[in-house]
Amino acid sequence: MFRYSGSNDVRHLPSPRVEAVDTLAAGDVFHGTFALGLAEGWDEERAIAVASAAAALKCLRFGGPLGAPTRAETLAFMQGST
């Protein structure tokens, strides 16, 4: 569960559940994806959801930053997990 502050409240978004094999660089993937989403004009909730999915996918792969997923992989993962 991802918890963040809304304008007047605390909100919660579920995070994808995966069997992690390597968490190295997952935070970097999350923050990079989140920043990209905001820069592209996504609202905070969408940016958090996509960033959480990207970080979850990263955790499924060995290789630190080399295991970072592409945008297409992340969006396809989100489609399959809804």
Short mmCIF file of N, CA, C and O in Angstrom, two decimals:
data_model
loop_
_atom_site.label_atom_id
_atom_site.label_comp_id
_atom_site.label_asym_id
_atom_site.label_seq_id
_atom_site.Cartn_x
_atom_site.Cartn_y
_atom_site.Cartn_z
N MET A 1 0.85 -1.17 0.00
CA MET A 1 0.00 0.00 0.00
C MET A 1 0.89 1.23 0.00
O MET A 1 1.84 1.32 0.77
N PHE A 2 0.62 2.14 -0.89
CA PHE A 2 1.38 3.37 -0.98
C PHE A 2 0.54 4.48 -0.37
O PHE A 2 -0.61 4.67 -0.75
N ARG A 3 1.10 5.20 0.58
CA ARG A 3 0.38 6.26 1.27
C ARG A 3 0.99 7.61 0.89
O ARG A 3 2.20 7.76 0.89
N TYR A 4 0.14 8.56 0.52
CA TYR A 4 0.63 9.89 0.18
C TYR A 4 -0.38 10.94 0.61
O TYR A 4 -1.55 10.64 0.86
N SER A 5 0.08 12.18 0.71
CA SER A 5 -0.78 13.27 1.15
C SER A 5 -1.48 13.89 -0.04
O SER A 5 -0.83 14.29 -1.01
N GLY A 6 -2.82 13.97 0.04
CA GLY A 6 -3.60 14.70 -0.94
C GLY A 6 -3.68 16.14 -0.49
O GLY A 6 -2.97 16.57 0.41
N SER A 7 -4.58 16.90 -1.09
CA SER A 7 -4.67 18.31 -0.73
C SER A 7 -5.13 18.50 0.71
O SER A 7 -4.64 19.38 1.40
N ASN A 8 -6.06 17.68 1.18
CA ASN A 8 -6.56 17.83 2.55
C ASN A 8 -6.62 16.51 3.31
O ASN A 8 -7.21 16.46 4.38
N ASP A 9 -6.04 15.46 2.77
CA ASP A 9 -6.16 14.17 3.41
C ASP A 9 -4.99 13.26 3.05
O ASP A 9 -4.13 13.64 2.28
N VAL A 10 -4.98 12.08 3.65
CA VAL A 10 -3.99 11.07 3.31
C VAL A 10 -4.69 10.04 2.44
O VAL A 10 -5.78 9.57 2.75
N ARG A 11 -4.07 9.70 1.32
CA ARG A 11 -4.66 8.76 0.38
C ARG A 11 -3.82 7.49 0.31
O ARG A 11 -2.64 7.51 0.64
N HIS A 12 -4.44 6.41 -0.14
CA HIS A 12 -3.76 5.12 -0.24
C HIS A 12 -3.97 4.54 -1.63
O HIS A 12 -5.08 4.59 -2.16
N LEU A 13 -2.91 4.00 -2.19
CA LEU A 13 -2.98 3.29 -3.47
C LEU A 13 -2.35 1.92 -3.28
O LEU A 13 -1.28 1.81 -2.69
N PRO A 14 -2.99 0.87 -3.77
CA PRO A 14 -2.37 -0.45 -3.66
C PRO A 14 -1.13 -0.53 -4.55
O PRO A 14 -1.09 0.06 -5.64
N SER A 15 -0.13 -1.23 -4.08
CA SER A 15 1.08 -1.48 -4.88
C SER A 15 1.02 -2.88 -5.44
O SER A 15 0.48 -3.78 -4.80
N PRO A 16 1.58 -3.09 -6.62
CA PRO A 16 1.60 -4.45 -7.17
C PRO A 16 2.39 -5.39 -6.26
O PRO A 16 3.42 -5.00 -5.71
N ARG A 17 1.91 -6.60 -6.11
CA ARG A 17 2.62 -7.60 -5.31
C ARG A 17 3.38 -8.51 -6.25
O ARG A 17 2.80 -9.05 -7.18
N VAL A 18 4.68 -8.63 -5.99
CA VAL A 18 5.53 -9.48 -6.81
C VAL A 18 6.48 -10.25 -5.90
O VAL A 18 6.68 -9.89 -4.74
N GLU A 19 7.05 -11.32 -6.43
CA GLU A 19 8.09 -12.08 -5.73
C GLU A 19 9.43 -11.46 -6.13
O GLU A 19 9.98 -11.78 -7.19
N ALA A 20 9.94 -10.58 -5.31
CA ALA A 20 11.16 -9.84 -5.65
C ALA A 20 12.38 -10.75 -5.69
O ALA A 20 12.56 -11.60 -4.82
N VAL A 21 13.20 -10.54 -6.71
CA VAL A 21 14.48 -11.25 -6.80
C VAL A 21 15.66 -10.29 -6.69
O VAL A 21 16.77 -10.72 -6.38
N ASP A 22 15.45 -9.00 -6.92
CA ASP A 22 16.52 -8.01 -6.82
C ASP A 22 15.88 -6.63 -6.66
O ASP A 22 15.25 -6.13 -7.59
N THR A 23 16.04 -6.03 -5.49
CA THR A 23 15.44 -4.72 -5.25
C THR A 23 16.39 -3.56 -5.53
O THR A 23 15.99 -2.40 -5.43
N LEU A 24 17.64 -3.88 -5.89
CA LEU A 24 18.62 -2.84 -6.18
C LEU A 24 18.11 -1.95 -7.32
O LEU A 24 17.74 -2.45 -8.38
N ALA A 25 18.04 -0.67 -7.10
CA ALA A 25 17.62 0.36 -8.06
C ALA A 25 16.10 0.50 -8.18
O ALA A 25 15.62 1.32 -8.96
N ALA A 26 15.34 -0.25 -7.40
CA ALA A 26 13.87 -0.12 -7.46
C ALA A 26 13.43 1.30 -7.06
O ALA A 26 12.52 1.86 -7.67
N GLY A 27 14.06 1.86 -6.06
CA GLY A 27 13.73 3.23 -5.66
C GLY A 27 14.07 4.24 -6.74
O GLY A 27 13.31 5.18 -6.98
N ASP A 28 15.19 4.03 -7.39
CA ASP A 28 15.58 4.92 -8.50
C ASP A 28 14.56 4.83 -9.63
O ASP A 28 14.19 5.85 -10.22
N VAL A 29 14.12 3.62 -9.94
CA VAL A 29 13.12 3.42 -11.00
C VAL A 29 11.82 4.12 -10.60
O VAL A 29 11.20 4.82 -11.41
N PHE A 30 11.41 3.94 -9.34
CA PHE A 30 10.18 4.59 -8.88
C PHE A 30 10.30 6.10 -9.03
O PHE A 30 9.43 6.75 -9.63
N HIS A 31 11.36 6.68 -8.49
CA HIS A 31 11.48 8.14 -8.49
C HIS A 31 11.62 8.70 -9.91
O HIS A 31 11.06 9.74 -10.22
N GLY A 32 12.37 8.01 -10.75
CA GLY A 32 12.51 8.46 -12.13
C GLY A 32 11.20 8.43 -12.89
O GLY A 32 10.86 9.36 -13.62
N THR A 33 10.45 7.34 -12.70
CA THR A 33 9.15 7.22 -13.38
C THR A 33 8.16 8.25 -12.84
O THR A 33 7.41 8.86 -13.61
N PHE A 34 8.16 8.45 -11.53
CA PHE A 34 7.28 9.44 -10.92
C PHE A 34 7.58 10.84 -11.45
O PHE A 34 6.67 11.58 -11.87
N ALA A 35 8.86 11.20 -11.50
CA ALA A 35 9.26 12.52 -12.00
C ALA A 35 8.88 12.68 -13.48
O ALA A 35 8.40 13.74 -13.89
N LEU A 36 9.11 11.63 -14.27
CA LEU A 36 8.72 11.68 -15.68
C LEU A 36 7.22 11.91 -15.83
O LEU A 36 6.78 12.74 -16.62
N GLY A 37 6.44 11.19 -15.04
CA GLY A 37 4.99 11.34 -15.11
C GLY A 37 4.54 12.75 -14.79
O GLY A 37 3.71 13.33 -15.50
N LEU A 38 5.11 13.32 -13.74
CA LEU A 38 4.76 14.71 -13.39
C LEU A 38 5.19 15.67 -14.50
O LEU A 38 4.44 16.59 -14.85
N ALA A 39 6.37 15.44 -15.06
CA ALA A 39 6.85 16.31 -16.14
C ALA A 39 5.97 16.21 -17.38
O ALA A 39 5.84 17.18 -18.12
N GLU A 40 5.36 15.04 -17.58
CA GLU A 40 4.47 14.86 -18.73
C GLU A 40 3.04 15.30 -18.44
O GLU A 40 2.17 15.16 -19.29
N GLY A 41 2.79 15.80 -17.23
CA GLY A 41 1.48 16.34 -16.90
C GLY A 41 0.49 15.37 -16.28
O GLY A 41 -0.69 15.68 -16.17
N TRP A 42 0.97 14.19 -15.85
CA TRP A 42 0.06 13.25 -15.19
C TRP A 42 -0.31 13.79 -13.82
O TRP A 42 0.48 14.49 -13.19
N ASP A 43 -1.50 13.42 -13.33
CA ASP A 43 -1.82 13.79 -11.96
C ASP A 43 -1.01 12.89 -11.02
O ASP A 43 -0.44 11.87 -11.44
N GLU A 44 -0.93 13.28 -9.75
CA GLU A 44 -0.09 12.54 -8.79
C GLU A 44 -0.50 11.08 -8.68
O GLU A 44 0.37 10.21 -8.60
N GLU A 45 -1.78 10.80 -8.67
CA GLU A 45 -2.23 9.42 -8.49
C GLU A 45 -1.77 8.53 -9.65
O GLU A 45 -1.28 7.42 -9.44
N ARG A 46 -1.89 9.01 -10.87
CA ARG A 46 -1.42 8.22 -12.02
C ARG A 46 0.09 8.07 -11.99
O ARG A 46 0.62 6.98 -12.24
N ALA A 47 0.81 9.13 -11.67
CA ALA A 47 2.27 9.06 -11.60
C ALA A 47 2.72 8.04 -10.56
O ALA A 47 3.64 7.25 -10.79
N ILE A 48 2.05 8.01 -9.41
CA ILE A 48 2.39 7.04 -8.36
C ILE A 48 2.07 5.63 -8.82
O ILE A 48 2.86 4.70 -8.62
N ALA A 49 0.92 5.43 -9.45
CA ALA A 49 0.53 4.09 -9.89
C ALA A 49 1.50 3.54 -10.92
O ALA A 49 1.93 2.38 -10.84
N VAL A 50 1.89 4.36 -11.89
CA VAL A 50 2.82 3.91 -12.93
C VAL A 50 4.21 3.69 -12.33
O VAL A 50 4.88 2.69 -12.64
N ALA A 51 4.64 4.57 -11.46
CA ALA A 51 5.95 4.42 -10.81
C ALA A 51 5.99 3.16 -9.96
O ALA A 51 7.00 2.44 -9.95
N SER A 52 4.92 2.85 -9.26
CA SER A 52 4.86 1.63 -8.45
C SER A 52 4.94 0.38 -9.33
O SER A 52 5.62 -0.59 -8.99
N ALA A 53 4.26 0.42 -10.47
CA ALA A 53 4.31 -0.72 -11.39
C ALA A 53 5.72 -0.89 -11.96
O ALA A 53 6.23 -2.01 -12.05
N ALA A 54 6.37 0.21 -12.33
CA ALA A 54 7.72 0.13 -12.87
C ALA A 54 8.69 -0.42 -11.83
O ALA A 54 9.53 -1.28 -12.14
N ALA A 55 8.58 0.03 -10.59
CA ALA A 55 9.46 -0.46 -9.53
C ALA A 55 9.20 -1.94 -9.25
O ALA A 55 10.15 -2.70 -9.01
N ALA A 56 7.94 -2.36 -9.29
CA ALA A 56 7.62 -3.77 -9.08
C ALA A 56 8.24 -4.63 -10.17
O ALA A 56 8.82 -5.69 -9.89
N LEU A 57 8.13 -4.19 -11.41
CA LEU A 57 8.75 -4.93 -12.52
C LEU A 57 10.26 -5.00 -12.35
O LEU A 57 10.87 -6.04 -12.61
N LYS A 58 10.89 -3.91 -11.93
CA LYS A 58 12.33 -3.91 -11.70
C LYS A 58 12.70 -4.99 -10.69
O LYS A 58 13.70 -5.69 -10.85
N CYS A 59 11.88 -5.17 -9.66
CA CYS A 59 12.17 -6.14 -8.61
C CYS A 59 12.10 -7.58 -9.10
O CYS A 59 12.61 -8.49 -8.44
N LEU A 60 11.50 -7.80 -10.24
CA LEU A 60 11.41 -9.15 -10.81
C LEU A 60 12.68 -9.54 -11.57
O LEU A 60 12.81 -10.69 -11.99
N ARG A 61 13.60 -8.60 -11.77
CA ARG A 61 14.78 -8.82 -12.60
C ARG A 61 16.06 -8.51 -11.84
O ARG A 61 16.12 -7.54 -11.10
N PHE A 62 17.08 -9.31 -12.10
CA PHE A 62 18.41 -9.00 -11.58
C PHE A 62 19.04 -7.91 -12.44
O PHE A 62 18.63 -7.70 -13.58
N GLY A 63 20.01 -7.24 -11.88
CA GLY A 63 20.79 -6.32 -12.70
C GLY A 63 20.72 -4.87 -12.29
O GLY A 63 21.13 -4.01 -13.06
N GLY A 64 20.23 -4.57 -11.11
CA GLY A 64 20.18 -3.17 -10.71
C GLY A 64 19.50 -2.34 -11.76
O GLY A 64 18.45 -2.73 -12.29
N PRO A 65 20.10 -1.20 -12.13
CA PRO A 65 19.45 -0.32 -13.11
C PRO A 65 19.29 -0.96 -14.49
O PRO A 65 18.44 -0.56 -15.27
N LEU A 66 20.11 -1.96 -14.81
CA LEU A 66 19.97 -2.63 -16.10
C LEU A 66 18.67 -3.44 -16.19
O LEU A 66 18.24 -3.80 -17.28
N GLY A 67 18.05 -3.70 -15.05
CA GLY A 67 16.79 -4.44 -15.02
C GLY A 67 15.56 -3.55 -15.09
O GLY A 67 14.44 -4.03 -14.95
N ALA A 68 15.76 -2.25 -15.29
CA ALA A 68 14.63 -1.32 -15.34
C ALA A 68 13.74 -1.63 -16.55
O ALA A 68 14.24 -1.88 -17.64
N PRO A 69 12.43 -1.61 -16.35
CA PRO A 69 11.52 -1.91 -17.46
C PRO A 69 11.35 -0.71 -18.39
O PRO A 69 11.60 0.43 -18.01
N THR A 70 10.90 -0.99 -19.60
CA THR A 70 10.57 0.07 -20.54
C THR A 70 9.18 0.61 -20.21
O THR A 70 8.42 0.00 -19.46
N ARG A 71 8.84 1.72 -20.82
CA ARG A 71 7.49 2.28 -20.66
C ARG A 71 6.44 1.27 -21.16
O ARG A 71 5.45 1.04 -20.49
N ALA A 72 6.70 0.68 -22.32
CA ALA A 72 5.74 -0.28 -22.89
C ALA A 72 5.54 -1.48 -21.96
O ALA A 72 4.41 -1.93 -21.76
N GLU A 73 6.63 -1.99 -21.39
CA GLU A 73 6.51 -3.11 -20.46
C GLU A 73 5.71 -2.72 -19.22
O GLU A 73 4.87 -3.49 -18.74
N THR A 74 5.96 -1.53 -18.71
CA THR A 74 5.26 -1.06 -17.51
C THR A 74 3.76 -0.90 -17.78
O THR A 74 2.93 -1.37 -17.00
N LEU A 75 3.41 -0.27 -18.89
CA LEU A 75 1.99 -0.06 -19.19
C LEU A 75 1.29 -1.40 -19.47
O LEU A 75 0.13 -1.59 -19.08
N ALA A 76 1.98 -2.33 -20.13
CA ALA A 76 1.40 -3.66 -20.38
C ALA A 76 1.19 -4.40 -19.06
O ALA A 76 0.17 -5.06 -18.87
N PHE A 77 2.13 -4.27 -18.13
CA PHE A 77 2.00 -4.89 -16.81
C PHE A 77 0.78 -4.34 -16.09
O PHE A 77 0.03 -5.08 -15.47
N MET A 78 0.60 -3.03 -16.18
CA MET A 78 -0.56 -2.41 -15.53
C MET A 78 -1.86 -2.89 -16.14
O MET A 78 -2.83 -3.11 -15.43
N GLN A 79 -1.90 -3.08 -17.45
CA GLN A 79 -3.10 -3.57 -18.11
C GLN A 79 -3.44 -4.98 -17.63
O GLN A 79 -4.59 -5.31 -17.42
N GLY A 80 -2.41 -5.80 -17.48
CA GLY A 80 -2.60 -7.18 -17.07
C GLY A 80 -2.94 -7.36 -15.62
O GLY A 80 -3.53 -8.36 -15.23
N SER A 81 -2.61 -6.37 -14.79
CA SER A 81 -2.84 -6.53 -13.35
C SER A 81 -4.12 -5.84 -12.89
O SER A 81 -4.40 -5.78 -11.71
N THR A 82 -4.92 -5.32 -13.82
CA THR A 82 -6.17 -4.67 -13.42
C THR A 82 -7.34 -5.57 -13.68
O THR A 82 -7.30 -6.52 -14.40
#
